[in-house]
Amino acid sequence: MTVDNGLIVSFGEMLIDFVPTESGVSLAEAPGFLNAPGGAPANVAIAVSRLGGKAAFVGKLGDDEFGHMLAGILKQNGVSGEGILFDQGARTALAFVTLRADGEREFMFYRNPSADMLLTADELNLELIRSANVFHYGSISLIVEPCRSAHLKAMEVAKEAGALLSYDPNLRLPLWPSAEEARKQIMSIWDKAEVIKVSDNELEFLTGSDKIDDETALSLWHNNLKLLLVTLGEKGCRYYTKNFRGTVDGFHVKAVDTTGAGDSFVGALLCKIVKDRSVLEEEAKLREVLKYANACGAITTTKKGAIPALPTEPEVLTLVKG
């Protein structure tokens, strides 16, 4: 089945990341901060659009300067804003991000509550959700009500309308009441998704194993799954389907900031799946797509901030062919 213009709808949070102007310092030591738009589902939507795909974002922002700035950024990047709502009583979420010397990051969140947490099932643009070819989401929207119910409803409506469900748990432990609750809620919707991507760290967290191997990964397999992916940072990714499995190597680049690399990878993958679902059944095609997605992730680590770093197709092809 080939769809030229399949819509990818991304559901969840969008927020402002405050990133220190200097790497390798604690938040308290940072001389200043750049405000960088972020939030994994929003990053995925923009990644899709940058690569020439058709994307929409569903979520709630504060009716404040930051919220309107974020809606504007989605629009500038060609993402449909039909699913965006504004809350007059709550602020847009903020996160202060520490960039360690190696480009990895730590987070401190300001959400008490933030607008994204207050999205209700009644407010959903069901028409937009039903028009999705792929419906993508994370787990942050499962943390509290009413957003959790809105998430479950959106997933159900998308599935009934025939969308492929894509899940990247995108674990942010500081946002959950406890590690146990995070594990329980992330797994509560596990068997619904047909495409799941986890990082090596998330694999360890969800399975309780310290081994990143096939046996550990396959303990997360379920019968509705078409593709399970484990990303390994610069080492690339592993893939598992009902009929085959393997590893695709990553690209070596000088990483400055890993923010958004996983979202870029997911956006690239979904762009390709929406054009040609047989990617999920044919190993040679899937390997090509994952090489492309790895290149997207790698390029994203070479600049600060997620959205400014998301690549266009020519940039990706240069790295893939190089």
Short mmCIF file of N, CA and C in Angstrom, two decimals, residues 45-196:
data_model
loop_
_atom_site.label_atom_id
_atom_site.label_comp_id
_atom_site.label_asym_id
_atom_site.label_seq_id
_atom_site.Cartn_x
_atom_site.Cartn_y
_atom_site.Cartn_z
N ALA A 45 6.81 15.82 14.90
CA ALA A 45 5.97 16.46 13.87
C ALA A 45 6.81 17.36 12.97
N ILE A 46 7.70 18.15 13.58
CA ILE A 46 8.54 19.06 12.79
C ILE A 46 9.57 18.27 11.99
N ALA A 47 10.10 17.20 12.58
CA ALA A 47 11.05 16.34 11.85
C ALA A 47 10.41 15.81 10.58
N VAL A 48 9.15 15.36 10.69
CA VAL A 48 8.41 14.82 9.54
C VAL A 48 8.26 15.90 8.46
N SER A 49 7.83 17.07 8.89
CA SER A 49 7.59 18.17 7.95
C SER A 49 8.88 18.60 7.25
N ARG A 50 9.97 18.69 8.01
CA ARG A 50 11.27 19.07 7.42
C ARG A 50 11.73 18.11 6.34
N LEU A 51 11.34 16.84 6.52
CA LEU A 51 11.76 15.82 5.55
C LEU A 51 10.78 15.68 4.39
N GLY A 52 9.80 16.60 4.35
CA GLY A 52 8.86 16.60 3.22
C GLY A 52 7.57 15.85 3.48
N GLY A 53 7.38 15.37 4.72
CA GLY A 53 6.15 14.66 5.05
C GLY A 53 5.04 15.61 5.48
N LYS A 54 3.87 15.03 5.72
CA LYS A 54 2.69 15.82 6.11
C LYS A 54 2.41 15.55 7.59
N ALA A 55 2.47 16.58 8.43
CA ALA A 55 2.37 16.38 9.88
C ALA A 55 1.36 17.33 10.52
N ALA A 56 0.75 16.83 11.60
CA ALA A 56 -0.12 17.66 12.44
C ALA A 56 0.23 17.38 13.89
N PHE A 57 0.03 18.36 14.76
CA PHE A 57 0.30 18.20 16.19
C PHE A 57 -0.99 18.39 16.96
N VAL A 58 -1.23 17.51 17.94
CA VAL A 58 -2.40 17.63 18.81
C VAL A 58 -1.91 17.79 20.24
N GLY A 59 -2.27 18.90 20.86
CA GLY A 59 -1.84 19.14 22.24
C GLY A 59 -2.31 20.50 22.71
N LYS A 60 -2.03 20.79 23.99
CA LYS A 60 -2.50 22.04 24.60
C LYS A 60 -1.32 22.87 25.08
N LEU A 61 -1.40 24.16 24.80
CA LEU A 61 -0.36 25.11 25.21
C LEU A 61 -1.00 26.15 26.12
N GLY A 62 -0.17 26.87 26.86
CA GLY A 62 -0.68 27.97 27.67
C GLY A 62 -1.04 29.14 26.77
N ASP A 63 -2.06 29.88 27.15
CA ASP A 63 -2.44 31.09 26.40
C ASP A 63 -1.51 32.22 26.86
N ASP A 64 -0.22 32.04 26.59
CA ASP A 64 0.79 32.98 27.05
C ASP A 64 1.79 33.19 25.91
N GLU A 65 2.77 34.03 26.14
CA GLU A 65 3.72 34.34 25.06
C GLU A 65 4.45 33.10 24.56
N PHE A 66 4.85 32.25 25.49
CA PHE A 66 5.57 31.04 25.08
C PHE A 66 4.66 30.10 24.28
N GLY A 67 3.42 29.96 24.73
CA GLY A 67 2.48 29.09 24.03
C GLY A 67 2.25 29.55 22.60
N HIS A 68 2.05 30.86 22.41
CA HIS A 68 1.82 31.38 21.07
C HIS A 68 3.09 31.30 20.21
N MET A 69 4.24 31.44 20.87
CA MET A 69 5.51 31.29 20.16
C MET A 69 5.65 29.86 19.63
N LEU A 70 5.29 28.88 20.47
CA LEU A 70 5.40 27.47 20.07
C LEU A 70 4.44 27.14 18.92
N ALA A 71 3.21 27.65 19.02
CA ALA A 71 2.24 27.42 17.93
C ALA A 71 2.77 28.02 16.64
N GLY A 72 3.41 29.18 16.75
CA GLY A 72 3.99 29.85 15.59
C GLY A 72 5.12 29.03 14.98
N ILE A 73 5.93 28.40 15.83
CA ILE A 73 7.05 27.59 15.34
C ILE A 73 6.54 26.37 14.58
N LEU A 74 5.47 25.75 15.08
CA LEU A 74 4.87 24.62 14.36
C LEU A 74 4.42 25.08 12.97
N LYS A 75 3.74 26.20 12.95
CA LYS A 75 3.20 26.74 11.69
C LYS A 75 4.34 27.06 10.70
N GLN A 76 5.36 27.76 11.20
CA GLN A 76 6.52 28.12 10.35
C GLN A 76 7.17 26.87 9.74
N ASN A 77 7.09 25.77 10.48
CA ASN A 77 7.72 24.53 10.02
C ASN A 77 6.76 23.62 9.25
N GLY A 78 5.61 24.18 8.88
CA GLY A 78 4.70 23.43 8.01
C GLY A 78 3.88 22.36 8.70
N VAL A 79 3.78 22.44 10.05
CA VAL A 79 2.98 21.47 10.79
C VAL A 79 1.57 22.04 10.98
N SER A 80 0.55 21.24 10.70
CA SER A 80 -0.83 21.71 10.87
C SER A 80 -1.12 21.96 12.35
N GLY A 81 -1.74 23.10 12.62
CA GLY A 81 -2.06 23.47 14.00
C GLY A 81 -3.52 23.26 14.36
N GLU A 82 -4.26 22.50 13.52
CA GLU A 82 -5.70 22.31 13.77
C GLU A 82 -5.98 21.63 15.10
N GLY A 83 -5.00 20.89 15.62
CA GLY A 83 -5.22 20.15 16.86
C GLY A 83 -4.69 20.86 18.10
N ILE A 84 -4.26 22.12 17.94
CA ILE A 84 -3.68 22.87 19.07
C ILE A 84 -4.76 23.64 19.82
N LEU A 85 -4.72 23.55 21.13
CA LEU A 85 -5.64 24.31 21.99
C LEU A 85 -4.81 25.18 22.94
N PHE A 86 -5.43 26.25 23.44
CA PHE A 86 -4.76 27.12 24.40
C PHE A 86 -5.55 27.13 25.71
N ASP A 87 -4.84 27.02 26.82
CA ASP A 87 -5.48 27.04 28.14
C ASP A 87 -5.23 28.39 28.79
N GLN A 88 -6.32 29.04 29.25
CA GLN A 88 -6.16 30.37 29.83
C GLN A 88 -5.75 30.32 31.29
N GLY A 89 -5.89 29.16 31.90
CA GLY A 89 -5.60 29.08 33.34
C GLY A 89 -4.25 28.50 33.69
N ALA A 90 -3.53 27.98 32.71
CA ALA A 90 -2.24 27.33 33.02
C ALA A 90 -1.17 27.78 32.04
N ARG A 91 0.06 27.73 32.50
CA ARG A 91 1.19 28.16 31.68
C ARG A 91 1.70 27.04 30.78
N THR A 92 2.40 27.44 29.74
CA THR A 92 3.15 26.51 28.91
C THR A 92 4.27 25.90 29.76
N ALA A 93 4.50 24.61 29.59
CA ALA A 93 5.54 23.92 30.38
C ALA A 93 6.93 24.44 30.03
N LEU A 94 7.80 24.46 31.05
CA LEU A 94 9.21 24.84 30.87
C LEU A 94 10.10 23.72 31.39
N ALA A 95 11.26 23.58 30.78
CA ALA A 95 12.25 22.62 31.28
C ALA A 95 13.63 23.27 31.21
N PHE A 96 14.35 23.18 32.29
CA PHE A 96 15.76 23.62 32.27
C PHE A 96 16.61 22.38 32.02
N VAL A 97 17.46 22.47 31.02
CA VAL A 97 18.22 21.31 30.56
C VAL A 97 19.70 21.55 30.81
N THR A 98 20.35 20.62 31.50
CA THR A 98 21.80 20.72 31.66
C THR A 98 22.46 19.91 30.57
N LEU A 99 23.37 20.54 29.84
CA LEU A 99 24.15 19.82 28.83
C LEU A 99 25.48 19.42 29.46
N ARG A 100 25.68 18.13 29.62
CA ARG A 100 26.97 17.68 30.14
C ARG A 100 28.03 17.84 29.06
N ALA A 101 29.29 17.71 29.44
CA ALA A 101 30.39 17.92 28.49
C ALA A 101 30.29 16.98 27.29
N ASP A 102 29.66 15.79 27.48
CA ASP A 102 29.56 14.82 26.37
C ASP A 102 28.30 15.00 25.53
N GLY A 103 27.55 16.09 25.79
CA GLY A 103 26.34 16.35 24.98
C GLY A 103 25.09 15.70 25.55
N GLU A 104 25.22 14.81 26.55
CA GLU A 104 24.03 14.21 27.18
C GLU A 104 23.38 15.26 28.07
N ARG A 105 22.10 14.99 28.46
CA ARG A 105 21.43 16.07 29.21
C ARG A 105 20.67 15.58 30.43
N GLU A 106 20.42 16.52 31.34
CA GLU A 106 19.59 16.27 32.52
C GLU A 106 18.53 17.36 32.54
N PHE A 107 17.38 17.04 33.16
CA PHE A 107 16.24 17.97 33.08
C PHE A 107 15.74 18.42 34.45
N MET A 108 15.25 19.66 34.51
CA MET A 108 14.50 20.13 35.68
C MET A 108 13.23 20.79 35.11
N PHE A 109 12.07 20.27 35.50
CA PHE A 109 10.82 20.68 34.86
C PHE A 109 9.99 21.65 35.71
N TYR A 110 9.30 22.56 35.04
CA TYR A 110 8.33 23.45 35.69
C TYR A 110 6.97 23.15 35.08
N ARG A 111 6.17 22.33 35.80
CA ARG A 111 4.83 21.94 35.30
C ARG A 111 3.95 21.75 36.51
N ASN A 112 3.22 22.77 36.94
CA ASN A 112 2.46 22.54 38.18
C ASN A 112 1.09 23.24 38.22
N PRO A 113 0.09 22.79 37.50
CA PRO A 113 0.23 21.96 36.30
C PRO A 113 0.45 22.86 35.10
N SER A 114 1.01 22.30 34.04
CA SER A 114 1.18 23.07 32.80
C SER A 114 0.02 22.74 31.86
N ALA A 115 -0.15 23.58 30.86
CA ALA A 115 -1.32 23.49 29.98
C ALA A 115 -1.47 22.11 29.33
N ASP A 116 -0.34 21.52 28.94
CA ASP A 116 -0.42 20.22 28.23
C ASP A 116 -1.09 19.14 29.07
N MET A 117 -0.97 19.26 30.42
CA MET A 117 -1.54 18.26 31.33
C MET A 117 -3.06 18.39 31.44
N LEU A 118 -3.60 19.51 30.96
CA LEU A 118 -5.02 19.82 31.17
C LEU A 118 -5.89 19.56 29.95
N LEU A 119 -5.31 18.95 28.91
CA LEU A 119 -6.09 18.60 27.73
C LEU A 119 -7.13 17.55 28.12
N THR A 120 -8.39 17.77 27.73
CA THR A 120 -9.45 16.79 28.06
C THR A 120 -9.89 16.04 26.80
N ALA A 121 -10.49 14.88 27.01
CA ALA A 121 -10.95 14.07 25.89
C ALA A 121 -11.99 14.83 25.04
N ASP A 122 -12.81 15.63 25.71
CA ASP A 122 -13.87 16.39 25.00
C ASP A 122 -13.30 17.44 24.06
N GLU A 123 -12.08 17.89 24.33
CA GLU A 123 -11.50 18.97 23.53
C GLU A 123 -10.79 18.47 22.26
N LEU A 124 -10.65 17.15 22.13
CA LEU A 124 -9.88 16.60 21.01
C LEU A 124 -10.53 16.90 19.66
N ASN A 125 -9.70 17.19 18.67
CA ASN A 125 -10.18 17.35 17.30
C ASN A 125 -10.23 15.96 16.67
N LEU A 126 -11.37 15.29 16.85
CA LEU A 126 -11.49 13.89 16.43
C LEU A 126 -11.41 13.73 14.92
N GLU A 127 -11.87 14.73 14.21
CA GLU A 127 -11.83 14.67 12.74
C GLU A 127 -10.37 14.60 12.27
N LEU A 128 -9.53 15.43 12.86
CA LEU A 128 -8.11 15.43 12.53
C LEU A 128 -7.47 14.08 12.87
N ILE A 129 -7.79 13.57 14.05
CA ILE A 129 -7.22 12.30 14.51
C ILE A 129 -7.65 11.16 13.60
N ARG A 130 -8.90 11.19 13.18
CA ARG A 130 -9.41 10.12 12.27
C ARG A 130 -8.74 10.17 10.90
N SER A 131 -8.21 11.32 10.54
CA SER A 131 -7.59 11.44 9.20
C SER A 131 -6.12 11.01 9.21
N ALA A 132 -5.63 10.58 10.37
CA ALA A 132 -4.21 10.18 10.48
C ALA A 132 -3.97 8.85 9.80
N ASN A 133 -2.88 8.79 9.06
CA ASN A 133 -2.40 7.52 8.50
C ASN A 133 -1.53 6.83 9.55
N VAL A 134 -0.77 7.67 10.27
CA VAL A 134 0.03 7.21 11.42
C VAL A 134 -0.29 8.11 12.59
N PHE A 135 -0.51 7.52 13.77
CA PHE A 135 -0.77 8.29 14.99
C PHE A 135 0.37 7.98 15.97
N HIS A 136 1.14 9.03 16.31
CA HIS A 136 2.35 8.85 17.12
C HIS A 136 2.20 9.53 18.48
N TYR A 137 2.74 8.90 19.54
CA TYR A 137 2.60 9.46 20.89
C TYR A 137 3.74 8.97 21.80
N GLY A 138 3.82 9.60 22.95
CA GLY A 138 4.81 9.22 23.96
C GLY A 138 4.12 8.76 25.22
N SER A 139 4.78 8.92 26.38
CA SER A 139 4.16 8.48 27.64
C SER A 139 3.96 9.62 28.64
N ILE A 140 4.52 10.80 28.36
CA ILE A 140 4.39 11.91 29.31
C ILE A 140 2.92 12.30 29.47
N SER A 141 2.16 12.14 28.39
CA SER A 141 0.72 12.46 28.43
C SER A 141 -0.08 11.44 29.23
N LEU A 142 0.56 10.39 29.74
CA LEU A 142 -0.14 9.39 30.57
C LEU A 142 0.01 9.68 32.07
N ILE A 143 0.81 10.68 32.42
CA ILE A 143 1.18 10.85 33.83
C ILE A 143 -0.01 11.26 34.70
N VAL A 144 -0.79 12.25 34.23
CA VAL A 144 -1.91 12.73 35.07
C VAL A 144 -3.19 12.91 34.24
N GLU A 145 -4.31 12.88 34.95
CA GLU A 145 -5.59 13.25 34.36
C GLU A 145 -5.68 14.78 34.34
N PRO A 146 -6.47 15.36 33.40
CA PRO A 146 -7.32 14.71 32.41
C PRO A 146 -6.58 14.28 31.13
N CYS A 147 -5.30 14.66 31.00
CA CYS A 147 -4.58 14.39 29.76
C CYS A 147 -4.50 12.89 29.46
N ARG A 148 -4.39 12.08 30.51
CA ARG A 148 -4.29 10.63 30.31
C ARG A 148 -5.52 10.09 29.56
N SER A 149 -6.71 10.52 30.00
CA SER A 149 -7.94 10.07 29.34
C SER A 149 -8.02 10.58 27.90
N ALA A 150 -7.54 11.81 27.70
CA ALA A 150 -7.52 12.36 26.34
C ALA A 150 -6.60 11.52 25.46
N HIS A 151 -5.45 11.12 25.99
CA HIS A 151 -4.49 10.29 25.26
C HIS A 151 -5.14 8.95 24.88
N LEU A 152 -5.78 8.30 25.84
CA LEU A 152 -6.38 6.98 25.57
C LEU A 152 -7.49 7.08 24.53
N LYS A 153 -8.28 8.14 24.63
CA LYS A 153 -9.38 8.36 23.67
C LYS A 153 -8.81 8.59 22.27
N ALA A 154 -7.79 9.44 22.17
CA ALA A 154 -7.20 9.77 20.87
C ALA A 154 -6.63 8.51 20.21
N MET A 155 -5.97 7.69 21.00
CA MET A 155 -5.38 6.45 20.51
C MET A 155 -6.46 5.51 19.96
N GLU A 156 -7.54 5.41 20.73
CA GLU A 156 -8.66 4.52 20.36
C GLU A 156 -9.32 4.99 19.05
N VAL A 157 -9.54 6.30 18.95
CA VAL A 157 -10.20 6.87 17.76
C VAL A 157 -9.31 6.68 16.52
N ALA A 158 -8.01 6.92 16.69
CA ALA A 158 -7.06 6.76 15.58
C ALA A 158 -7.03 5.31 15.11
N LYS A 159 -7.00 4.41 16.08
CA LYS A 159 -6.92 2.97 15.76
C LYS A 159 -8.19 2.52 15.02
N GLU A 160 -9.34 2.94 15.53
CA GLU A 160 -10.61 2.58 14.89
C GLU A 160 -10.69 3.08 13.44
N ALA A 161 -10.03 4.23 13.19
CA ALA A 161 -10.07 4.82 11.85
C ALA A 161 -8.99 4.22 10.94
N GLY A 162 -8.22 3.26 11.47
CA GLY A 162 -7.27 2.54 10.63
C GLY A 162 -5.85 3.06 10.63
N ALA A 163 -5.52 3.96 11.59
CA ALA A 163 -4.15 4.48 11.65
C ALA A 163 -3.19 3.44 12.21
N LEU A 164 -1.94 3.53 11.79
CA LEU A 164 -0.86 2.75 12.40
C LEU A 164 -0.47 3.50 13.68
N LEU A 165 -0.39 2.78 14.81
CA LEU A 165 -0.04 3.42 16.08
C LEU A 165 1.46 3.30 16.34
N SER A 166 2.10 4.44 16.59
CA SER A 166 3.55 4.50 16.82
C SER A 166 3.81 5.08 18.21
N TYR A 167 4.69 4.42 18.98
CA TYR A 167 4.91 4.76 20.40
C TYR A 167 6.40 4.88 20.69
N ASP A 168 6.78 6.03 21.22
CA ASP A 168 8.14 6.23 21.75
C ASP A 168 7.96 6.69 23.19
N PRO A 169 8.18 5.78 24.16
CA PRO A 169 7.87 6.15 25.56
C PRO A 169 8.56 7.42 26.03
N ASN A 170 9.77 7.68 25.51
CA ASN A 170 10.45 8.93 25.85
C ASN A 170 10.45 9.17 27.35
N LEU A 171 11.09 8.27 28.06
CA LEU A 171 11.11 8.28 29.53
C LEU A 171 11.73 9.56 30.08
N ARG A 172 10.99 10.25 30.94
CA ARG A 172 11.52 11.40 31.69
C ARG A 172 11.17 11.15 33.16
N LEU A 173 12.05 10.42 33.84
CA LEU A 173 11.75 9.99 35.21
C LEU A 173 11.39 11.11 36.17
N PRO A 174 12.04 12.30 36.09
CA PRO A 174 11.70 13.36 37.06
C PRO A 174 10.23 13.78 37.01
N LEU A 175 9.53 13.48 35.93
CA LEU A 175 8.13 13.90 35.81
C LEU A 175 7.16 12.92 36.47
N TRP A 176 7.62 11.70 36.75
CA TRP A 176 6.73 10.66 37.30
C TRP A 176 6.80 10.65 38.82
N PRO A 177 5.69 10.25 39.48
CA PRO A 177 5.72 10.17 40.96
C PRO A 177 6.78 9.18 41.45
N SER A 178 6.99 8.09 40.71
CA SER A 178 8.00 7.09 41.10
C SER A 178 8.38 6.28 39.86
N ALA A 179 9.51 5.58 39.96
CA ALA A 179 9.96 4.73 38.85
C ALA A 179 8.95 3.61 38.61
N GLU A 180 8.36 3.08 39.67
CA GLU A 180 7.38 1.98 39.56
C GLU A 180 6.16 2.44 38.76
N GLU A 181 5.69 3.64 39.10
CA GLU A 181 4.51 4.20 38.41
C GLU A 181 4.84 4.44 36.93
N ALA A 182 6.04 4.94 36.67
CA ALA A 182 6.45 5.19 35.27
C ALA A 182 6.42 3.88 34.48
N ARG A 183 7.01 2.84 35.06
CA ARG A 183 7.07 1.55 34.37
C ARG A 183 5.66 1.01 34.13
N LYS A 184 4.82 1.10 35.17
CA LYS A 184 3.46 0.56 35.09
C LYS A 184 2.64 1.28 34.00
N GLN A 185 2.70 2.61 34.00
CA GLN A 185 1.88 3.37 33.04
C GLN A 185 2.42 3.25 31.61
N ILE A 186 3.74 3.27 31.46
CA ILE A 186 4.33 3.12 30.12
C ILE A 186 3.90 1.77 29.53
N MET A 187 3.89 0.74 30.37
CA MET A 187 3.53 -0.60 29.90
C MET A 187 2.01 -0.78 29.75
N SER A 188 1.23 0.11 30.37
CA SER A 188 -0.24 -0.06 30.36
C SER A 188 -0.82 0.04 28.94
N ILE A 189 -0.12 0.71 28.03
CA ILE A 189 -0.64 0.83 26.65
C ILE A 189 0.29 0.11 25.66
N TRP A 190 1.21 -0.68 26.19
CA TRP A 190 2.26 -1.30 25.37
C TRP A 190 1.71 -2.14 24.21
N ASP A 191 0.66 -2.93 24.51
CA ASP A 191 0.18 -3.89 23.51
C ASP A 191 -0.70 -3.27 22.43
N LYS A 192 -0.88 -1.95 22.47
CA LYS A 192 -1.70 -1.28 21.45
C LYS A 192 -0.87 -0.87 20.23
N ALA A 193 0.38 -0.52 20.44
CA ALA A 193 1.19 0.07 19.37
C ALA A 193 1.71 -0.99 18.40
N GLU A 194 1.81 -0.60 17.15
CA GLU A 194 2.34 -1.51 16.11
C GLU A 194 3.81 -1.21 15.80
N VAL A 195 4.23 0.02 16.10
CA VAL A 195 5.65 0.38 15.96
C VAL A 195 6.07 0.98 17.31
N ILE A 196 7.12 0.41 17.90
CA ILE A 196 7.61 0.93 19.18
C ILE A 196 9.12 1.16 19.06
#
